[in-house]
Coordinates of C-alpha atoms and ligand atoms in Angstrom, one line a residue:
X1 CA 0.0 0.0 0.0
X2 CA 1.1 3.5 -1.0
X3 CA 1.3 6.0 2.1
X4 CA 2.2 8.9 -0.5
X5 CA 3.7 10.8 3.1
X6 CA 7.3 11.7 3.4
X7 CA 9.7 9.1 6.0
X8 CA 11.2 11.5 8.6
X9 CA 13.1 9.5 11.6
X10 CA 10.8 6.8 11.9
X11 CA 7.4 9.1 11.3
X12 CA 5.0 9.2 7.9
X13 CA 4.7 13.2 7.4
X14 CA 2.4 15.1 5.4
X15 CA 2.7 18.6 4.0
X16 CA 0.3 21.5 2.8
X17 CA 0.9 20.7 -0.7
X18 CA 0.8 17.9 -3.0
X19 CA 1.4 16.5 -6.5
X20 CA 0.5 13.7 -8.6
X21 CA 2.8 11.0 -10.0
X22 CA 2.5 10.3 -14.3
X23 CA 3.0 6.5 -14.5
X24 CA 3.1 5.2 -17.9
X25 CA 0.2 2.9 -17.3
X26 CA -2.0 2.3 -14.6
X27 CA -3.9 5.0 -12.2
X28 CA -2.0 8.2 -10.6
X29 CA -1.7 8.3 -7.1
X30 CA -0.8 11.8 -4.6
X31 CA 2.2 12.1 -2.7
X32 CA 3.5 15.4 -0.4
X33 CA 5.3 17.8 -1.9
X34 CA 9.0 18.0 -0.1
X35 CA 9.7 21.4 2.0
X36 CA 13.1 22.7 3.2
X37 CA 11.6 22.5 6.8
X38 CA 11.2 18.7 6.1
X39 CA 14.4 18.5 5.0
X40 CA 15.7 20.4 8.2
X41 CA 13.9 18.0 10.4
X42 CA 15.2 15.2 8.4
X43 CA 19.2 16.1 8.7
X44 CA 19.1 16.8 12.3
X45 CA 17.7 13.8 13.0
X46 CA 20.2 12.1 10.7
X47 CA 22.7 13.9 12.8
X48 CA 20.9 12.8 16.0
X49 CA 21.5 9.2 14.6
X50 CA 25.1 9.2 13.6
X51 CA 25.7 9.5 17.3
X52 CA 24.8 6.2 17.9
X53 CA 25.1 4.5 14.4
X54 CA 28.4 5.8 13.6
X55 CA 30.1 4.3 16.4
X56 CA 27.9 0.8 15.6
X57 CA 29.7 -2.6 15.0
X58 CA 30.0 -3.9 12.0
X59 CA 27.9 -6.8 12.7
X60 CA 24.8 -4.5 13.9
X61 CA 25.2 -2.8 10.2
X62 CA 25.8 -5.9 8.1
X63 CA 22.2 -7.6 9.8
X64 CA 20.7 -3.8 9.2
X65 CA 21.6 -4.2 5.6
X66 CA 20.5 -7.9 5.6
X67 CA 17.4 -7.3 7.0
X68 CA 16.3 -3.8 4.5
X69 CA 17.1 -6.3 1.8
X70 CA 14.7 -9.1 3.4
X71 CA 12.0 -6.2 3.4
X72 CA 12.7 -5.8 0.1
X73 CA 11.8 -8.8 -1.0
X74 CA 9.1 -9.5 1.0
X75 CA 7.6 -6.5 -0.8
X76 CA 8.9 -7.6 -4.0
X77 CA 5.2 -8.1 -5.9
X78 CA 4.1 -4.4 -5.2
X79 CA 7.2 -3.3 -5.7
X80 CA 7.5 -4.4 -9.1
X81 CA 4.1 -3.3 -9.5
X82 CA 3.7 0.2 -9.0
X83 CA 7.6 0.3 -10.6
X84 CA 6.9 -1.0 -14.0
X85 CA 3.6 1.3 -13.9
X86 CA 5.9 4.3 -12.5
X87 CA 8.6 3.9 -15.4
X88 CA 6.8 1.7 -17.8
X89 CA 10.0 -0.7 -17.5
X90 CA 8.6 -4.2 -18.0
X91 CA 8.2 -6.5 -15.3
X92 CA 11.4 -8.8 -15.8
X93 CA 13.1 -5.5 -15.7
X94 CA 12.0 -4.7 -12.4
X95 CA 12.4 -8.2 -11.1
X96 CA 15.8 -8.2 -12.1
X97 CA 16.8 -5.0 -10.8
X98 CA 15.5 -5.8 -7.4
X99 CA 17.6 -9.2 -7.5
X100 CA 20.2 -6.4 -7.9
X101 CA 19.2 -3.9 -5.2
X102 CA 18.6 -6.6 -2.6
X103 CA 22.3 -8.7 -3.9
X104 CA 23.9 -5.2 -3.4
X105 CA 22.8 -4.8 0.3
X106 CA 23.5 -8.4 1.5
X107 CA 27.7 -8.2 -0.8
X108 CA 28.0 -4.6 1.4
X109 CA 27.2 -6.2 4.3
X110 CA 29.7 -9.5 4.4
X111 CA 32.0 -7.1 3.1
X112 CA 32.6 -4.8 6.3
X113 CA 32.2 -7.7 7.7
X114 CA 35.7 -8.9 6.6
X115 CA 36.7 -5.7 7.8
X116 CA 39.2 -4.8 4.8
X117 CA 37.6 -1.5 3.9
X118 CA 38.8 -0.1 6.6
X119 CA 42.1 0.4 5.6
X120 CA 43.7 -0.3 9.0
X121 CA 48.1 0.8 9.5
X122 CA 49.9 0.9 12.2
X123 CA 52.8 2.6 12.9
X124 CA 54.3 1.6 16.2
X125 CA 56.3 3.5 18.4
X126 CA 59.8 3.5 18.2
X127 CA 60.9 5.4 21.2
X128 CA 64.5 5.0 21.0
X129 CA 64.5 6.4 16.9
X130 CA 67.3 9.1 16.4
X131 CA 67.4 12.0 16.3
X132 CA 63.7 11.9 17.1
X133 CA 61.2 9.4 18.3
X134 CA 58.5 7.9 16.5
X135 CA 55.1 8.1 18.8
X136 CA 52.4 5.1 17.9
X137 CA 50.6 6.2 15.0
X138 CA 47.5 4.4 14.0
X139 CA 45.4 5.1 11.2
X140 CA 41.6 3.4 10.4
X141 CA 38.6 4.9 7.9
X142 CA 35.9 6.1 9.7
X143 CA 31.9 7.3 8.2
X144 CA 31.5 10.9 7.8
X145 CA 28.5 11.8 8.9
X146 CA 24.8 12.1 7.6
X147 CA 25.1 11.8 3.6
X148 CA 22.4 13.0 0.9
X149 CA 21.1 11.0 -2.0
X150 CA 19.4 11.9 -5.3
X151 CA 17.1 8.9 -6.8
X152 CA 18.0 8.4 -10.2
X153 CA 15.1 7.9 -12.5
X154 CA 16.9 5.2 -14.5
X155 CA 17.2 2.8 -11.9
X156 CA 14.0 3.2 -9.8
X157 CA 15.4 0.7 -6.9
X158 CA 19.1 -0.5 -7.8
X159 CA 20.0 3.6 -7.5
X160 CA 17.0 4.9 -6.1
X161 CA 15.9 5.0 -1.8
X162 CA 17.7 1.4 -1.2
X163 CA 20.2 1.5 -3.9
X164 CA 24.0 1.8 -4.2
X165 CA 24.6 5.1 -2.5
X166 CA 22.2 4.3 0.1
X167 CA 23.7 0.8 0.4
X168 CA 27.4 2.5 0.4
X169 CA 26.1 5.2 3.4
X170 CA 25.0 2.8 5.7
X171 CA 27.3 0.7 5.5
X172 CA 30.1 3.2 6.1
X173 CA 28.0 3.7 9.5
X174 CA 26.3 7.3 7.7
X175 CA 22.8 8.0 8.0
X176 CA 21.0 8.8 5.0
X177 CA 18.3 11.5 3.8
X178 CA 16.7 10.4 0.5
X179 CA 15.6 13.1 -2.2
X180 CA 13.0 10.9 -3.9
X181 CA 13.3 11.1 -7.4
X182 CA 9.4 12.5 -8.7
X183 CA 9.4 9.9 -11.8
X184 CA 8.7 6.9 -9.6
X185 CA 7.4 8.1 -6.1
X186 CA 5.4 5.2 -5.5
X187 CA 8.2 3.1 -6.0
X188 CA 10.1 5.3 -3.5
X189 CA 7.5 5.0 -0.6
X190 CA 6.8 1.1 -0.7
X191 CA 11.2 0.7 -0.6
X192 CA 11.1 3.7 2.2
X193 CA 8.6 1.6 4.1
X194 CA 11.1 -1.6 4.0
X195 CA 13.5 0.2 5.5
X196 CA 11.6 1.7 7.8
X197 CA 10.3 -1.9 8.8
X198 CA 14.1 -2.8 9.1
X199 CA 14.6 0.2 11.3
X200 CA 12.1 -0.7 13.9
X201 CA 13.6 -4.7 13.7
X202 CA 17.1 -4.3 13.8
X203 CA 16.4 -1.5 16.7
X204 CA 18.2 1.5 15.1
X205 CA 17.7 4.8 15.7
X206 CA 15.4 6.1 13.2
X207 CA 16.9 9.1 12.4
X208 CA 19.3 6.7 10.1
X209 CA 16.9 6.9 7.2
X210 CA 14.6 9.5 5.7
X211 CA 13.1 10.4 3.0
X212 CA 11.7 13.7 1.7
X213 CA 10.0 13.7 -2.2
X214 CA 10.0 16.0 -4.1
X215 CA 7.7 18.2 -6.4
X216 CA 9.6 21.4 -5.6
X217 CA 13.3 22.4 -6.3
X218 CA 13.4 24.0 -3.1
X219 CA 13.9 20.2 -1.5
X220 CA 17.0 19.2 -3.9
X221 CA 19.0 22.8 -2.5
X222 CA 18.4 22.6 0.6
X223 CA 19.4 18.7 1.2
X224 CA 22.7 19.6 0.1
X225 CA 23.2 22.9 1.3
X226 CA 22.1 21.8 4.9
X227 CA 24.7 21.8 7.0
X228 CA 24.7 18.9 8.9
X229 CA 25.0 16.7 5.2
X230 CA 28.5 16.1 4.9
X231 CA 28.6 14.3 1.2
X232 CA 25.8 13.8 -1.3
X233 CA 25.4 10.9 -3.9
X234 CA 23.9 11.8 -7.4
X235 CA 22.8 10.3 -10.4
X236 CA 21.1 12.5 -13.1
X237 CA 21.6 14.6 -15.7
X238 CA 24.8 17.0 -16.6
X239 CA 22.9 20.3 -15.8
X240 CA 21.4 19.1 -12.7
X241 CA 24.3 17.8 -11.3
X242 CA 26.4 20.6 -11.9
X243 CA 23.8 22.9 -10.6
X244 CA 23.7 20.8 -7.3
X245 CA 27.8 20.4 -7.2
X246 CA 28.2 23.8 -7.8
X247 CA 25.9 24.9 -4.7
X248 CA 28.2 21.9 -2.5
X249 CA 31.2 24.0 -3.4
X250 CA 29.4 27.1 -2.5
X251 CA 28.8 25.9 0.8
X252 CA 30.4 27.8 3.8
X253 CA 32.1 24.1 4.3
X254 CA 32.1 22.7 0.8
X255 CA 31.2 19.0 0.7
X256 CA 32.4 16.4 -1.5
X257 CA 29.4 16.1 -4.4
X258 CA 29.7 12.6 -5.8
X259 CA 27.6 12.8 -9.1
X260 CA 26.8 10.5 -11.9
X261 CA 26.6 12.6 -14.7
X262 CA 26.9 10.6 -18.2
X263 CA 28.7 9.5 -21.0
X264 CA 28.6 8.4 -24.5
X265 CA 30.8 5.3 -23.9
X266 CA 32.4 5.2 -27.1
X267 CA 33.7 1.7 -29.0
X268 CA 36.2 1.5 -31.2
X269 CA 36.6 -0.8 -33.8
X270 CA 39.5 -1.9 -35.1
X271 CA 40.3 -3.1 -38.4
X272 CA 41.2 -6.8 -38.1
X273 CA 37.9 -7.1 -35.8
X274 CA 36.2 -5.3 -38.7
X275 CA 37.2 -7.5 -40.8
X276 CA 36.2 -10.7 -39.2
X277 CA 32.8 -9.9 -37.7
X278 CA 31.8 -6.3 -38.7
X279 CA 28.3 -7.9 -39.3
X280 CA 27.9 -9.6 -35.7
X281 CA 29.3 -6.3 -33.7
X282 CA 27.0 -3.8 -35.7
X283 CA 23.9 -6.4 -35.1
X284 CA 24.9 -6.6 -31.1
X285 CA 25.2 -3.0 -30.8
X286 CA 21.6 -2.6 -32.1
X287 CA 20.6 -4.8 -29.5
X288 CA 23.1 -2.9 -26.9
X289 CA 21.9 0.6 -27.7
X290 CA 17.7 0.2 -27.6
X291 CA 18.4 -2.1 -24.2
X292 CA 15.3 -0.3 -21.9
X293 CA 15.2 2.4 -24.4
X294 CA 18.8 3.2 -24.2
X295 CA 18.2 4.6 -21.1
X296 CA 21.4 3.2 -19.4
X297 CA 24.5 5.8 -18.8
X298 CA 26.9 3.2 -20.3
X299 CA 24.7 3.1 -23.4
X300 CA 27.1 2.7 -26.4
X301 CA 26.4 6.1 -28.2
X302 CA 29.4 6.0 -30.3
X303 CA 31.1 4.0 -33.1
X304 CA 34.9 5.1 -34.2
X305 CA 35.8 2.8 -37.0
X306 CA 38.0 3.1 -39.9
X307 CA 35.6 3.7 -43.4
X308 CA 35.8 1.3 -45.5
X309 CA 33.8 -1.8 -46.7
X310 CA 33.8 -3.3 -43.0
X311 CA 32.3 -0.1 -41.9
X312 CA 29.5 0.0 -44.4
X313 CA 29.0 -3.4 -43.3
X314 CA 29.1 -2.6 -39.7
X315 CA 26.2 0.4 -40.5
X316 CA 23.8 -1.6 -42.3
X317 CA 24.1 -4.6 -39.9
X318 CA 23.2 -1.8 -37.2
X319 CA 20.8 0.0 -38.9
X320 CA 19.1 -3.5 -39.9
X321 CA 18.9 -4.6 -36.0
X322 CA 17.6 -0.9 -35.5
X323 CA 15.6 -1.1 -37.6
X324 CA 13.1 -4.4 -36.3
X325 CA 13.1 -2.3 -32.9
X326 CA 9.9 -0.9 -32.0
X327 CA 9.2 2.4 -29.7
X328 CA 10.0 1.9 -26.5
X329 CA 8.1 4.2 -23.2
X330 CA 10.8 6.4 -21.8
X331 CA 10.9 6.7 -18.2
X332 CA 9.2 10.5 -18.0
X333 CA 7.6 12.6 -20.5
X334 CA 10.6 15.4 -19.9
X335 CA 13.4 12.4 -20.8
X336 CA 11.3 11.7 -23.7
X337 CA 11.4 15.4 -25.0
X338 CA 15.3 15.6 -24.2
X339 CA 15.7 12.7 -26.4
X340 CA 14.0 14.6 -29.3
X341 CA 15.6 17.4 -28.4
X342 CA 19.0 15.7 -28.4
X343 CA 18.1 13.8 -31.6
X344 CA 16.8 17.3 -33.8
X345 CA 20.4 18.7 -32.3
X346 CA 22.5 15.7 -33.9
X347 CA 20.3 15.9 -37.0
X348 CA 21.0 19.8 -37.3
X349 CA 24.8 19.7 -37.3
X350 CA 27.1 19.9 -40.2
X351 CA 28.5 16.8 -41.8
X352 CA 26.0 14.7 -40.1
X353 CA 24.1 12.4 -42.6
X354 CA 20.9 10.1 -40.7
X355 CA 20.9 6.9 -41.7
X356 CA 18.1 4.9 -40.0
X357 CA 15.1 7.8 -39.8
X358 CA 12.0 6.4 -37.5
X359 CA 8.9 8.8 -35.6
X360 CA 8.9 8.8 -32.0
X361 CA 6.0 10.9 -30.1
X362 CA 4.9 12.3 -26.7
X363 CA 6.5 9.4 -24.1
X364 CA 8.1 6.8 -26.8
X365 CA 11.2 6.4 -28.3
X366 CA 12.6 4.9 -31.4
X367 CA 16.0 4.5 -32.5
X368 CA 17.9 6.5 -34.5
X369 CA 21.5 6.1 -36.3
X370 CA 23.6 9.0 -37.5
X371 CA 27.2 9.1 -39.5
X372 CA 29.7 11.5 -39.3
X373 CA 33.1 11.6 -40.1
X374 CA 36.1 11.6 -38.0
X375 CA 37.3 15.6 -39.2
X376 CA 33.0 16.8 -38.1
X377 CA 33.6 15.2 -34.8
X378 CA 36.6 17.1 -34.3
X379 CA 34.8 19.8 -35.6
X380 CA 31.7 19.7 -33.4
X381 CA 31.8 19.5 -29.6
X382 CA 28.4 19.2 -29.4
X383 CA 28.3 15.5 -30.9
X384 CA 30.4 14.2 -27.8
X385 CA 27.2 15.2 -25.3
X386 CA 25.2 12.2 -24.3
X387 CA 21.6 12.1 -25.9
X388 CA 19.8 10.6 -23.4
X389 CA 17.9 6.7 -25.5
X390 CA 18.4 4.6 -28.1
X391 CA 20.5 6.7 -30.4
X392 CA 23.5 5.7 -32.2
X393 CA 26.1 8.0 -33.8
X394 CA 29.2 6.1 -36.2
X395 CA 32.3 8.1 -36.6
X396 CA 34.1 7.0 -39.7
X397 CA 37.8 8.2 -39.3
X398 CA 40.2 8.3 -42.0
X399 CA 42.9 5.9 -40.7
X400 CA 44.2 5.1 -37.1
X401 CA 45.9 8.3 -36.6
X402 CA 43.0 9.9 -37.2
X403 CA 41.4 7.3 -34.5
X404 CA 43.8 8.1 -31.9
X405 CA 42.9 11.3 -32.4
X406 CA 38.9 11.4 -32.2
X407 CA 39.9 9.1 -28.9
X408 CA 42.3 12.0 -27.6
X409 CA 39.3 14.2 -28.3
X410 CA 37.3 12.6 -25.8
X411 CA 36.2 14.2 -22.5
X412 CA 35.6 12.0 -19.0
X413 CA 33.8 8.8 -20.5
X414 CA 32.4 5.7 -17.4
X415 CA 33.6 3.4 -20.2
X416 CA 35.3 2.6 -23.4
X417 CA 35.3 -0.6 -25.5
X418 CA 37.9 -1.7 -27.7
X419 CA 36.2 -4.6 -30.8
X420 CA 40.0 -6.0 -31.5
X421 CA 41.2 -9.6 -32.6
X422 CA 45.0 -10.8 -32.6
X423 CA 45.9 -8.3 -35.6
X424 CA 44.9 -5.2 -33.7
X425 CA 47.2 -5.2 -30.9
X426 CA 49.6 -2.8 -31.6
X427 CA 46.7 -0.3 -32.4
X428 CA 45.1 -1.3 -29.4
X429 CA 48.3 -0.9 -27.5
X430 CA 48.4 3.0 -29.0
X431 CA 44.9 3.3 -27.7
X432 CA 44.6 1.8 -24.6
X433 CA 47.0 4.5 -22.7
X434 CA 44.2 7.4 -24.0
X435 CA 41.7 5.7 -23.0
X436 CA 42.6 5.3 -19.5
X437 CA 43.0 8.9 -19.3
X438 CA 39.2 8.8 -20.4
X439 CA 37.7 6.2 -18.7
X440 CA 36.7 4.5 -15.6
X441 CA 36.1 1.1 -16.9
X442 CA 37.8 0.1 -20.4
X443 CA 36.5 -3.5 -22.2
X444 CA 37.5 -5.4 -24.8
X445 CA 35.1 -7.3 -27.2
X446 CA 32.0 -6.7 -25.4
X447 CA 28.9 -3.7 -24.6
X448 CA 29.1 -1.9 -21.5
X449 CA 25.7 -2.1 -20.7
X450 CA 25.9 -4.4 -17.9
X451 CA 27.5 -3.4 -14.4
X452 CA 28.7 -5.9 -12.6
X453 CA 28.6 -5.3 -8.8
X454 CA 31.6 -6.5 -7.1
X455 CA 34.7 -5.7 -5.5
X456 CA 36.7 -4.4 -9.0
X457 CA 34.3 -2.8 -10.9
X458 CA 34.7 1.1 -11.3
X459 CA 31.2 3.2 -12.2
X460 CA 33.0 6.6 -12.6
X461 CA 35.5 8.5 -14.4
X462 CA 37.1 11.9 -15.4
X463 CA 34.2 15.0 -15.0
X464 CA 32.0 14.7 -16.9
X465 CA 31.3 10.9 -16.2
X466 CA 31.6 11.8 -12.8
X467 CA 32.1 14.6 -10.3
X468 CA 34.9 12.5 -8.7
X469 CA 37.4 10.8 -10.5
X470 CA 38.9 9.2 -7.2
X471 CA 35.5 7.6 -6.4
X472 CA 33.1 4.6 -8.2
X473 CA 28.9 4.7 -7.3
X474 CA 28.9 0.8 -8.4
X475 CA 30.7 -2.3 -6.2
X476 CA 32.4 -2.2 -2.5
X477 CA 34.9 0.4 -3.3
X478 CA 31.5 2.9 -3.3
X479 CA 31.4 2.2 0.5
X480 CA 35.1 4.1 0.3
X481 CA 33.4 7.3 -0.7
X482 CA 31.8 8.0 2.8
X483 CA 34.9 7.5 5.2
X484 CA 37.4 9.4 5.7
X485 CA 41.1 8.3 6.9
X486 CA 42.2 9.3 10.8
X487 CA 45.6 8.7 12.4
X488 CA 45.5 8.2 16.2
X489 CA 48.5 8.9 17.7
X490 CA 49.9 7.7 20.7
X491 CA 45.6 6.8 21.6
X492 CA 45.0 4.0 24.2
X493 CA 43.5 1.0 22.8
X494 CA 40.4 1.7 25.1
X495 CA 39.9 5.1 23.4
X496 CA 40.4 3.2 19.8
X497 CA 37.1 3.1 17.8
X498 CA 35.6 -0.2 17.9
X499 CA 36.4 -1.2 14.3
X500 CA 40.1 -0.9 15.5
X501 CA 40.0 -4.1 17.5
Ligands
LIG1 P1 17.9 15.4 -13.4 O1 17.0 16.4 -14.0 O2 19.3 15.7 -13.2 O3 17.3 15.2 -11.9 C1 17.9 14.3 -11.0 C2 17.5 14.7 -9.6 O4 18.1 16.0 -9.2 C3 16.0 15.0 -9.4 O5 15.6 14.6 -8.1 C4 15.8 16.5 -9.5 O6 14.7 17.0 -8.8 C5 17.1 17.0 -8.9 N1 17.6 18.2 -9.5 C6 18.0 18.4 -10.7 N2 18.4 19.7 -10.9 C7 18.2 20.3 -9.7 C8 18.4 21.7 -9.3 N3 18.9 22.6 -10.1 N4 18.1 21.9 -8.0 C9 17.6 21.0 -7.2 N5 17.3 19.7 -7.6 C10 17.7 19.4 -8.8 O7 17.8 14.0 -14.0 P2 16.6 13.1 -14.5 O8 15.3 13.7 -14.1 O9 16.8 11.7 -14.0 O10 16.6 13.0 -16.0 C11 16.8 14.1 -16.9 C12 18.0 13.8 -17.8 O11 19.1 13.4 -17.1 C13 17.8 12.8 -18.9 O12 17.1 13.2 -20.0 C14 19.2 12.3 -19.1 O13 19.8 13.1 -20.1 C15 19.9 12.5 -17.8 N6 20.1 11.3 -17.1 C16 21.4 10.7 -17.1 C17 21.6 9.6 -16.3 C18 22.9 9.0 -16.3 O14 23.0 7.8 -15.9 N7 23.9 9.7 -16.6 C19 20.6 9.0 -15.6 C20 19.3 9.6 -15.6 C21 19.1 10.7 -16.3 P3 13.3 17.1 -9.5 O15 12.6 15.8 -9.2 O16 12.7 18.2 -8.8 O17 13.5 17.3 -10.9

């Protein structure tokens, strides 16, 4: 059941205001719209919290994670529910993502659990070290404080109230204030009532979890202009993140602002790949690209490949599997009119020739493939921005220097993929050093749709893939992002924070 109320420490609050959500199917429910006040009551009780969940063992946050994820699942039919109604994402979508959400809490939790993360030196004394001594130094990663997260529309639960940056903030032993994201509220409030239930099991004080939706700008500002929020997690779009960053750095005490802000994950071909299997890569990145409406940030968007035959064949093997996809319901009518607005912006620049032409309207979208040559993308910035959906753009360079340069071009990418086979490593071995100046993940011979979550993988990259190259929003090193380092020096073990022992 939908409570359509705000979450604030443990209490289901209403407001003067409200708004309705604009599922893609299925009936409209109301929800409170977010205030600043709200948001104020929200961070001091996060604040309130940290005194106690901060200083928690490991073992009480790995069976709080365990136990959100339970509640999760138990939930798991009306979750999926009112999710692929919110988003009009199809149900196997949702199921799946959930598997995902609710995987992602229980590998955080047996990770602190091993204890790892936390970094932990010692220095011991050395009292008789010349000309000096050395006093006892002792160093061990400790949570920051109450943390801010954004929902992303794109992943309704895997980066949404429960997802990864919520996931990564408790953990760390940081209390949490959610920003629900307006495209799937309902969604929002069944997840928000999991935790809630988790809260009240696990006996945790409830200021460890709120959250405030939205409806009004005002709420996004002042979550992470509030002063008690020490870091905020953020997936969305380039100008909203910026917007929001920008106000972090503004801050009398600027906070770190880690956002998710996209990418057109270029591949590049290479010629002996080309060669061998143009036809099978240019089919698979039809199927890559319209994956839920291309509405992934490591949606393939570019193609650098050498013109020739092999890139012909590589366009009409792409604009065949194109082709046989139909439209697709984007996740909000205002993504939907970015992606036409991103799609008339391709279509309008020079030296840009459309090669698979389809009609989308109001919420849908179909795909669309463009060609350009290697000297227009050098020429036009503009093509490197990521249109938002199932649109594909094939840069046909001149040679490989030409390649290298269209990959130099580049700005911060959260992937790169490189098609090669046995004859293209000493191209490869030319590109591979730019793109790692590009790129937080780089992949051979594959799409980069999927995101594994585990201890390696990086979700992140140079700005503007991300806010904060040091940092990835995907696997346990996203848990890293909401501790900080402190050296103890000379402390007595029975001052020592409990994770020391
Ligand atoms: P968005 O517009 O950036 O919004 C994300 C969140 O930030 C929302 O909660 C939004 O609040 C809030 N917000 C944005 N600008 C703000 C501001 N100036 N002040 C306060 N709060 C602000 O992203 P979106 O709604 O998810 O999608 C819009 C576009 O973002 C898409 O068309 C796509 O281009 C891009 N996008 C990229 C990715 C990616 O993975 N890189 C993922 C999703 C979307 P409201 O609810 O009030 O708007």
């Amino acid at each position: 059941m939908i409570i359509g109320k705000h979450l604030v420490a443990g209490n289901w609050v209403g407001s003067d205001r409200t708004f309705s959500s604009d599922p893609a199917h299925g009936p409209s429910h109301d929800f409170a719209i977010g205030t600043p006040e709200l948001v104020d009551q929200a961070c001091h009780a996060a604040e309130e919290a940290f005194w106690s969940y901060g200083y928690s063992s490991r073992e009480t946050r790995a069976k709080f994670l365990n136990t959100i994820a339970d509640e999760i699942d138990a939930r798991g039919d009306a979750i999926t529910e009112i999710g692929t109604q919110e988003t009009g994402l199809p149900e196997g979508r949702l199921n799946g993502e959930r598997g995902r959400t609710v995987g992602q809490l229980r590998l955080f939790a047996s990770h602190i659990l091993a204890g790892d993360y936390l970094d932990k030196r010692h220095d011991a004394a050395l009292p008789d070290r010349q000309p000096l001594p050395r006093p006892d130094l002792k160093l061990v990663q400790r949570p920051i404080g109450p943390v801010a997260v954004f929902g992303a529309s794109n992943f309704p639960l895997a980066f949404s109230t429960a997802g990864g940056d919520t996931a990564a903030a408790l953990a760390a032993g940081c209390p949490v204030v959610v920003k629900g994201h307006s495209a799937h509220p309902g969604t929002s409030d069944i997840v928000a009532q999991a935790i809630d239930a988790a809260i009240k099991a696990c006996d945790i004080h409830p200021g460890v979890f709120s959250q405030i939706q939205g409806g009004d700008r005002s709420v996004g500002q002042a979550v992470v202009e509030h002063p008690l929020i020490k870091a905020v997690g953020f997936t969305g779009s380039l100008a909203g993140g910026r917007a929001l960053f920008d106000l972090c750095a503004a801050r009398p005490e600027p906070i770190p602002f880690f956002g998710e802000l996209g990418s057109v994950n270029p591949m590049f071909l290479l010629p002996a790949a080309m060669a061998s299997r143009a036809e099978a890569v240019g089919k698979g990145w039809a199927g890559s690209l319209t994956m839920g409406a291309g509405q992934f940030c490591t949606n393939p968007g570019i193609a650098v490949v050498i013109e020739g035959r092999d890139a012909e064949t590589f366009i009409q093997a792409a604009v065949a599997g194109l082709g046989e996809v139909g439209p697709q319901t984007m996740l909000t009518d205002g993504i939907a009119q970015a992606y036409q607005k991103g799609r008339d912006t391709i279509r309008g620049t020079a030296g840009v020739r459309e090669v698979l032409t389809t009609t989308c309207d109001l919420r849908n979208a179909t795909p669309y493939l463009f060609v350009t040559t290697g000297k227009d993308w050098l020429d036009n910035e503009i093509l490197g921005e990521e249109v938002f959906g199932p649109l594909g753009l094939v840069v046909t360079v001149k040679d490989e220097a030409e390649m290298l340069t269209v990959a130099m071009s580049l700005q911060g990418q959260l992937t790169a993929t490189l098609y090669l086979d046995d004859g293209d490593t000493a191209l490869g071995q030319k590109l591979l050093p730019v793109l790692e100046r590009k790129a937080g993940r780089i992949l051979t011979n594959g799409f980069p749709t999927g995101v594994e979550v585990s201890d390696t993988m990086v979700h992140g990259g140079p700005y503007p893939a991300s806010t904060n190259f040091g940092a990835t929003s995907v696997g346990t090193m996203s848990i890293r992002r909401f501790l900080r380092p402190v050296c103890y020096q000379n402390m007595p073990d029975a001052l020592m924070p409990g994770d020391w022992g």
